[in-house]
Amino acid sequence: MRVYVPLTLPGLAEAYKTGEVGAGSLVAYAVTPALREWYLSDDIEELEYAALSRAALASLRLLAADASAPRRRVVVAVDVADGRAAADPGRGLDPAALGEVRLAGAVRLAKAAAVHVDSDDAEPDVAAAAGAVGAADEGDDDAQFVVDGAEDHELLWYATQEIPNLVGSRD
């Protein structure tokens, strides 16, 4: 099963250093039954893109909580064994939890299939969106417009071998 783990660039650097993404209970996004029902599509590529987009929004929330992190959303696509990722059945179609799954424990970075990161030119819009995401979550339409501006930027695809360049490592 493919899951999409939201991170920041410092989080990605830490994962590269330790060889593991996350610790304890890890929140990720995947094609869940609730996401399928909400998105109304049977096209797996569209559904995976929707899960990736949900993870990108979660990455934006991580940026809002870490003012020192570079203003670029990061999502790591990881393949895990079926059954390792569990959706919370109690949250059902809660819009805030669509596609959300939990993984018990860290995931080896070696299981990553790819990394998705904003380009440098997205940084101003992502910075503005990080500042507005809290208000958007509260229903502020103007703030949602700002968040949508960041979502207009497509995340770039990187092979896992490119992680050292993304985090500035010389290893």
PDB file of C-alpha atoms in Angstrom:
ATOM      1  CA  MET A   1       0.000   0.000   0.000  1.00  0.00           C
ATOM      2  CA  ARG A   2       1.267   3.470  -0.876  1.00  0.00           C
ATOM      3  CA  VAL A   3       1.020   6.086   1.864  1.00  0.00           C
ATOM      4  CA  TYR A   4       1.957   9.747   1.721  1.00  0.00           C
ATOM      5  CA  VAL A   5       3.752  11.135   4.771  1.00  0.00           C
ATOM      6  CA  PRO A   6       3.701  14.919   5.286  1.00  0.00           C
ATOM      7  CA  LEU A   7       6.992  16.455   6.392  1.00  0.00           C
ATOM      8  CA  THR A   8       9.007  19.657   6.256  1.00  0.00           C
ATOM      9  CA  LEU A   9      12.541  19.974   4.870  1.00  0.00           C
ATOM     10  CA  PRO A  10      14.004  19.720   8.425  1.00  0.00           C
ATOM     11  CA  GLY A  11      11.837  16.627   8.954  1.00  0.00           C
ATOM     12  CA  LEU A  12      13.161  15.141   5.724  1.00  0.00           C
ATOM     13  CA  ALA A  13      16.733  15.937   6.820  1.00  0.00           C
ATOM     14  CA  GLU A  14      16.106  14.131  10.111  1.00  0.00           C
ATOM     15  CA  ALA A  15      14.645  11.133   8.270  1.00  0.00           C
ATOM     16  CA  TYR A  16      17.703  11.059   6.014  1.00  0.00           C
ATOM     17  CA  LYS A  17      20.019  11.215   9.023  1.00  0.00           C
ATOM     18  CA  THR A  18      18.239   8.468  10.989  1.00  0.00           C
ATOM     19  CA  GLY A  19      17.047   6.371   8.054  1.00  0.00           C
ATOM     20  CA  GLU A  20      13.493   6.469   9.435  1.00  0.00           C
ATOM     21  CA  VAL A  21      10.420   8.573   8.838  1.00  0.00           C
ATOM     22  CA  GLY A  22       8.548   9.359  12.038  1.00  0.00           C
ATOM     23  CA  ALA A  23       8.431   7.782  15.435  1.00  0.00           C
ATOM     24  CA  GLY A  24       5.591   6.425  17.492  1.00  0.00           C
ATOM     25  CA  SER A  25       2.225   6.801  15.792  1.00  0.00           C
ATOM     26  CA  LEU A  26       2.773   8.352  12.368  1.00  0.00           C
ATOM     27  CA  VAL A  27       0.031  10.194  10.466  1.00  0.00           C
ATOM     28  CA  ALA A  28       0.004   9.653   6.723  1.00  0.00           C
ATOM     29  CA  TYR A  29      -2.524   9.754   3.879  1.00  0.00           C
ATOM     30  CA  ALA A  30      -3.654   6.987   1.565  1.00  0.00           C
ATOM     31  CA  VAL A  31      -6.502   5.877  -0.656  1.00  0.00           C
ATOM     32  CA  THR A  32      -9.038   4.938   2.031  1.00  0.00           C
ATOM     33  CA  PRO A  33     -12.684   3.909   1.572  1.00  0.00           C
ATOM     34  CA  ALA A  34     -13.768   7.344   2.822  1.00  0.00           C
ATOM     35  CA  LEU A  35     -11.486   9.098   0.316  1.00  0.00           C
ATOM     36  CA  ARG A  36     -12.879   6.903  -2.482  1.00  0.00           C
ATOM     37  CA  GLU A  37     -16.440   7.795  -1.473  1.00  0.00           C
ATOM     38  CA  TRP A  38     -15.665  11.499  -1.181  1.00  0.00           C
ATOM     39  CA  TYR A  39     -13.725  11.703  -4.450  1.00  0.00           C
ATOM     40  CA  LEU A  40     -16.191   9.582  -6.441  1.00  0.00           C
ATOM     41  CA  SER A  41     -13.595   8.072  -8.741  1.00  0.00           C
ATOM     42  CA  ASP A  42     -12.321   4.602  -9.484  1.00  0.00           C
ATOM     43  CA  ASP A  43      -9.169   5.889 -11.195  1.00  0.00           C
ATOM     44  CA  ILE A  44      -6.347   4.884  -8.828  1.00  0.00           C
ATOM     45  CA  GLU A  45      -4.021   7.598 -10.143  1.00  0.00           C
ATOM     46  CA  GLU A  46      -6.609  10.288  -9.399  1.00  0.00           C
ATOM     47  CA  LEU A  47      -7.229   8.823  -5.955  1.00  0.00           C
ATOM     48  CA  GLU A  48      -3.513   8.684  -5.165  1.00  0.00           C
ATOM     49  CA  TYR A  49      -3.169  12.300  -6.304  1.00  0.00           C
ATOM     50  CA  ALA A  50      -6.009  13.214  -3.929  1.00  0.00           C
ATOM     51  CA  ALA A  51      -4.193  11.435  -1.066  1.00  0.00           C
ATOM     52  CA  LEU A  52      -0.953  13.237  -2.010  1.00  0.00           C
ATOM     53  CA  SER A  53      -2.838  16.553  -1.977  1.00  0.00           C
ATOM     54  CA  ARG A  54      -4.211  15.810   1.499  1.00  0.00           C
ATOM     55  CA  ALA A  55      -0.657  15.094   2.680  1.00  0.00           C
ATOM     56  CA  ALA A  56       0.554  18.367   1.112  1.00  0.00           C
ATOM     57  CA  LEU A  57      -2.101  20.228   3.126  1.00  0.00           C
ATOM     58  CA  ALA A  58      -0.908  18.439   6.274  1.00  0.00           C
ATOM     59  CA  SER A  59       2.664  19.486   5.407  1.00  0.00           C
ATOM     60  CA  LEU A  60       1.408  23.064   5.207  1.00  0.00           C
ATOM     61  CA  ARG A  61       0.060  22.709   8.758  1.00  0.00           C
ATOM     62  CA  LEU A  62       3.475  21.436   9.878  1.00  0.00           C
ATOM     63  CA  LEU A  63       5.039  24.536   8.319  1.00  0.00           C
ATOM     64  CA  ALA A  64       2.545  26.724  10.190  1.00  0.00           C
ATOM     65  CA  ALA A  65       3.779  25.145  13.435  1.00  0.00           C
ATOM     66  CA  ASP A  66       7.494  25.564  12.589  1.00  0.00           C
ATOM     67  CA  ALA A  67       8.349  29.124  11.622  1.00  0.00           C
ATOM     68  CA  SER A  68      12.020  28.208  11.127  1.00  0.00           C
ATOM     69  CA  ALA A  69      11.370  25.589   8.430  1.00  0.00           C
ATOM     70  CA  PRO A  70      11.867  26.619   4.805  1.00  0.00           C
ATOM     71  CA  ARG A  71       8.491  27.402   3.255  1.00  0.00           C
ATOM     72  CA  ARG A  72       8.305  24.341   1.005  1.00  0.00           C
ATOM     73  CA  ARG A  73       5.826  21.498   1.469  1.00  0.00           C
ATOM     74  CA  VAL A  74       7.326  17.996   1.571  1.00  0.00           C
ATOM     75  CA  VAL A  75       5.557  14.658   1.110  1.00  0.00           C
ATOM     76  CA  VAL A  76       7.306  11.294   1.145  1.00  0.00           C
ATOM     77  CA  ALA A  77       5.580   8.477  -0.753  1.00  0.00           C
ATOM     78  CA  VAL A  78       6.242   5.219   1.098  1.00  0.00           C
ATOM     79  CA  ASP A  79       5.204   1.664   0.364  1.00  0.00           C
ATOM     80  CA  VAL A  80       4.073  -0.262   3.447  1.00  0.00           C
ATOM     81  CA  ALA A  81       2.542  -3.681   3.928  1.00  0.00           C
ATOM     82  CA  ASP A  82      -1.249  -3.836   3.572  1.00  0.00           C
ATOM     83  CA  GLY A  83      -2.805  -3.608   6.995  1.00  0.00           C
ATOM     84  CA  ARG A  84       0.067  -1.547   8.436  1.00  0.00           C
ATOM     85  CA  ALA A  85      -1.840   1.671   7.761  1.00  0.00           C
ATOM     86  CA  ALA A  86      -5.181   1.971   9.528  1.00  0.00           C
ATOM     87  CA  ALA A  87      -7.877   4.592   9.016  1.00  0.00           C
ATOM     88  CA  ASP A  88      -9.904   5.657  12.034  1.00  0.00           C
ATOM     89  CA  PRO A  89     -13.392   4.270  11.344  1.00  0.00           C
ATOM     90  CA  GLY A  90     -14.885   6.688  13.878  1.00  0.00           C
ATOM     91  CA  ARG A  91     -13.912   9.698  11.778  1.00  0.00           C
ATOM     92  CA  GLY A  92     -15.621   8.388   8.638  1.00  0.00           C
ATOM     93  CA  LEU A  93     -16.279  11.222   6.234  1.00  0.00           C
ATOM     94  CA  ASP A  94     -14.953  13.947   8.537  1.00  0.00           C
ATOM     95  CA  PRO A  95     -13.515  16.375   5.944  1.00  0.00           C
ATOM     96  CA  ALA A  96     -10.454  16.973   8.117  1.00  0.00           C
ATOM     97  CA  ALA A  97      -9.632  13.253   8.160  1.00  0.00           C
ATOM     98  CA  LEU A  98     -10.263  12.187   4.558  1.00  0.00           C
ATOM     99  CA  GLY A  99      -7.503   9.803   3.525  1.00  0.00           C
ATOM    100  CA  GLU A 100      -5.831   9.988   6.924  1.00  0.00           C
ATOM    101  CA  VAL A 101      -4.229   6.790   8.194  1.00  0.00           C
ATOM    102  CA  ARG A 102      -2.017   5.976  11.146  1.00  0.00           C
ATOM    103  CA  LEU A 103       1.086   3.857  11.105  1.00  0.00           C
ATOM    104  CA  ALA A 104       2.330   2.278  14.310  1.00  0.00           C
ATOM    105  CA  GLY A 105       5.995   3.123  14.530  1.00  0.00           C
ATOM    106  CA  ALA A 106       8.551   4.575  12.189  1.00  0.00           C
ATOM    107  CA  VAL A 107       8.936   3.616   8.537  1.00  0.00           C
ATOM    108  CA  ARG A 108      12.349   2.940   7.033  1.00  0.00           C
ATOM    109  CA  LEU A 109      13.264   5.664   4.558  1.00  0.00           C
ATOM    110  CA  ALA A 110      14.522   2.846   2.323  1.00  0.00           C
ATOM    111  CA  LYS A 111      10.820   2.000   1.735  1.00  0.00           C
ATOM    112  CA  ALA A 112      10.259   5.415   0.153  1.00  0.00           C
ATOM    113  CA  ALA A 113       9.269   5.378  -3.491  1.00  0.00           C
ATOM    114  CA  ALA A 114       9.683   9.116  -4.078  1.00  0.00           C
ATOM    115  CA  VAL A 115       9.736  12.525  -2.449  1.00  0.00           C
ATOM    116  CA  HIS A 116       7.482  15.406  -3.517  1.00  0.00           C
ATOM    117  CA  VAL A 117       8.643  18.960  -2.728  1.00  0.00           C
ATOM    118  CA  ASP A 118       7.617  22.469  -3.717  1.00  0.00           C
ATOM    119  CA  SER A 119       9.850  24.340  -6.122  1.00  0.00           C
ATOM    120  CA  ASP A 120      11.682  27.434  -4.908  1.00  0.00           C
ATOM    121  CA  ASP A 121       9.249  29.700  -6.747  1.00  0.00           C
ATOM    122  CA  ALA A 122       6.351  28.371  -4.636  1.00  0.00           C
ATOM    123  CA  GLU A 123       7.888  29.636  -1.396  1.00  0.00           C
ATOM    124  CA  PRO A 124       6.099  33.026  -1.247  1.00  0.00           C
ATOM    125  CA  ASP A 125       2.676  31.422  -1.771  1.00  0.00           C
ATOM    126  CA  VAL A 126       3.458  28.575   0.634  1.00  0.00           C
ATOM    127  CA  ALA A 127       4.643  31.066   3.269  1.00  0.00           C
ATOM    128  CA  ALA A 128       1.417  33.039   2.938  1.00  0.00           C
ATOM    129  CA  ALA A 129      -0.638  29.832   3.072  1.00  0.00           C
ATOM    130  CA  ALA A 130       1.191  28.613   6.183  1.00  0.00           C
ATOM    131  CA  GLY A 131       0.201  31.852   7.859  1.00  0.00           C
ATOM    132  CA  ALA A 132      -3.423  31.508   6.747  1.00  0.00           C
ATOM    133  CA  VAL A 133      -4.125  27.781   7.150  1.00  0.00           C
ATOM    134  CA  GLY A 134      -5.376  28.102  10.733  1.00  0.00           C
ATOM    135  CA  ALA A 135      -7.937  30.739   9.776  1.00  0.00           C
ATOM    136  CA  ALA A 136      -8.905  28.705   6.702  1.00  0.00           C
ATOM    137  CA  ASP A 137      -9.539  25.704   8.947  1.00  0.00           C
ATOM    138  CA  GLU A 138     -11.883  27.924  10.960  1.00  0.00           C
ATOM    139  CA  GLY A 139     -13.894  28.775   7.836  1.00  0.00           C
ATOM    140  CA  ASP A 140     -12.361  32.110   6.797  1.00  0.00           C
ATOM    141  CA  ASP A 141     -12.962  32.326   3.030  1.00  0.00           C
ATOM    142  CA  ASP A 142     -10.206  34.893   2.449  1.00  0.00           C
ATOM    143  CA  ALA A 143      -7.705  32.668   4.251  1.00  0.00           C
ATOM    144  CA  GLN A 144      -8.903  29.671   2.223  1.00  0.00           C
ATOM    145  CA  PHE A 145      -8.204  31.653  -0.943  1.00  0.00           C
ATOM    146  CA  VAL A 146      -4.609  32.143   0.258  1.00  0.00           C
ATOM    147  CA  VAL A 147      -4.251  28.420   1.046  1.00  0.00           C
ATOM    148  CA  ASP A 148      -5.621  27.581  -2.393  1.00  0.00           C
ATOM    149  CA  GLY A 149      -2.849  29.751  -3.850  1.00  0.00           C
ATOM    150  CA  ALA A 150      -0.262  27.336  -2.457  1.00  0.00           C
ATOM    151  CA  GLU A 151      -2.262  24.366  -3.693  1.00  0.00           C
ATOM    152  CA  ASP A 152      -2.031  25.809  -7.209  1.00  0.00           C
ATOM    153  CA  HIS A 153       1.670  24.846  -7.147  1.00  0.00           C
ATOM    154  CA  GLU A 154       2.349  21.253  -8.139  1.00  0.00           C
ATOM    155  CA  LEU A 155       4.808  19.416  -5.949  1.00  0.00           C
ATOM    156  CA  LEU A 156       7.881  18.310  -7.866  1.00  0.00           C
ATOM    157  CA  TRP A 157       8.821  14.620  -7.963  1.00  0.00           C
ATOM    158  CA  TYR A 158      12.256  13.561  -6.735  1.00  0.00           C
ATOM    159  CA  ALA A 159      13.858  10.129  -6.668  1.00  0.00           C
ATOM    160  CA  THR A 160      14.979   8.992  -3.230  1.00  0.00           C
ATOM    161  CA  GLN A 161      18.600   9.241  -4.406  1.00  0.00           C
ATOM    162  CA  GLU A 162      18.066  13.008  -4.627  1.00  0.00           C
ATOM    163  CA  ILE A 163      17.240  13.406  -0.921  1.00  0.00           C
ATOM    164  CA  PRO A 164      20.825  14.438  -0.012  1.00  0.00           C
ATOM    165  CA  ASN A 165      20.577  17.331  -2.479  1.00  0.00           C
ATOM    166  CA  LEU A 166      17.188  18.374  -1.112  1.00  0.00           C
ATOM    167  CA  VAL A 167      18.399  18.512   2.485  1.00  0.00           C
ATOM    168  CA  GLY A 168      21.818  19.964   1.660  1.00  0.00           C
ATOM    169  CA  SER A 169      23.787  16.928   2.855  1.00  0.00           C
ATOM    170  CA  ARG A 170      27.260  16.300   1.494  1.00  0.00           C
ATOM    171  CA  ASP A 171      27.201  12.595   2.458  1.00  0.00           C
TER     172      ASP A 171
END
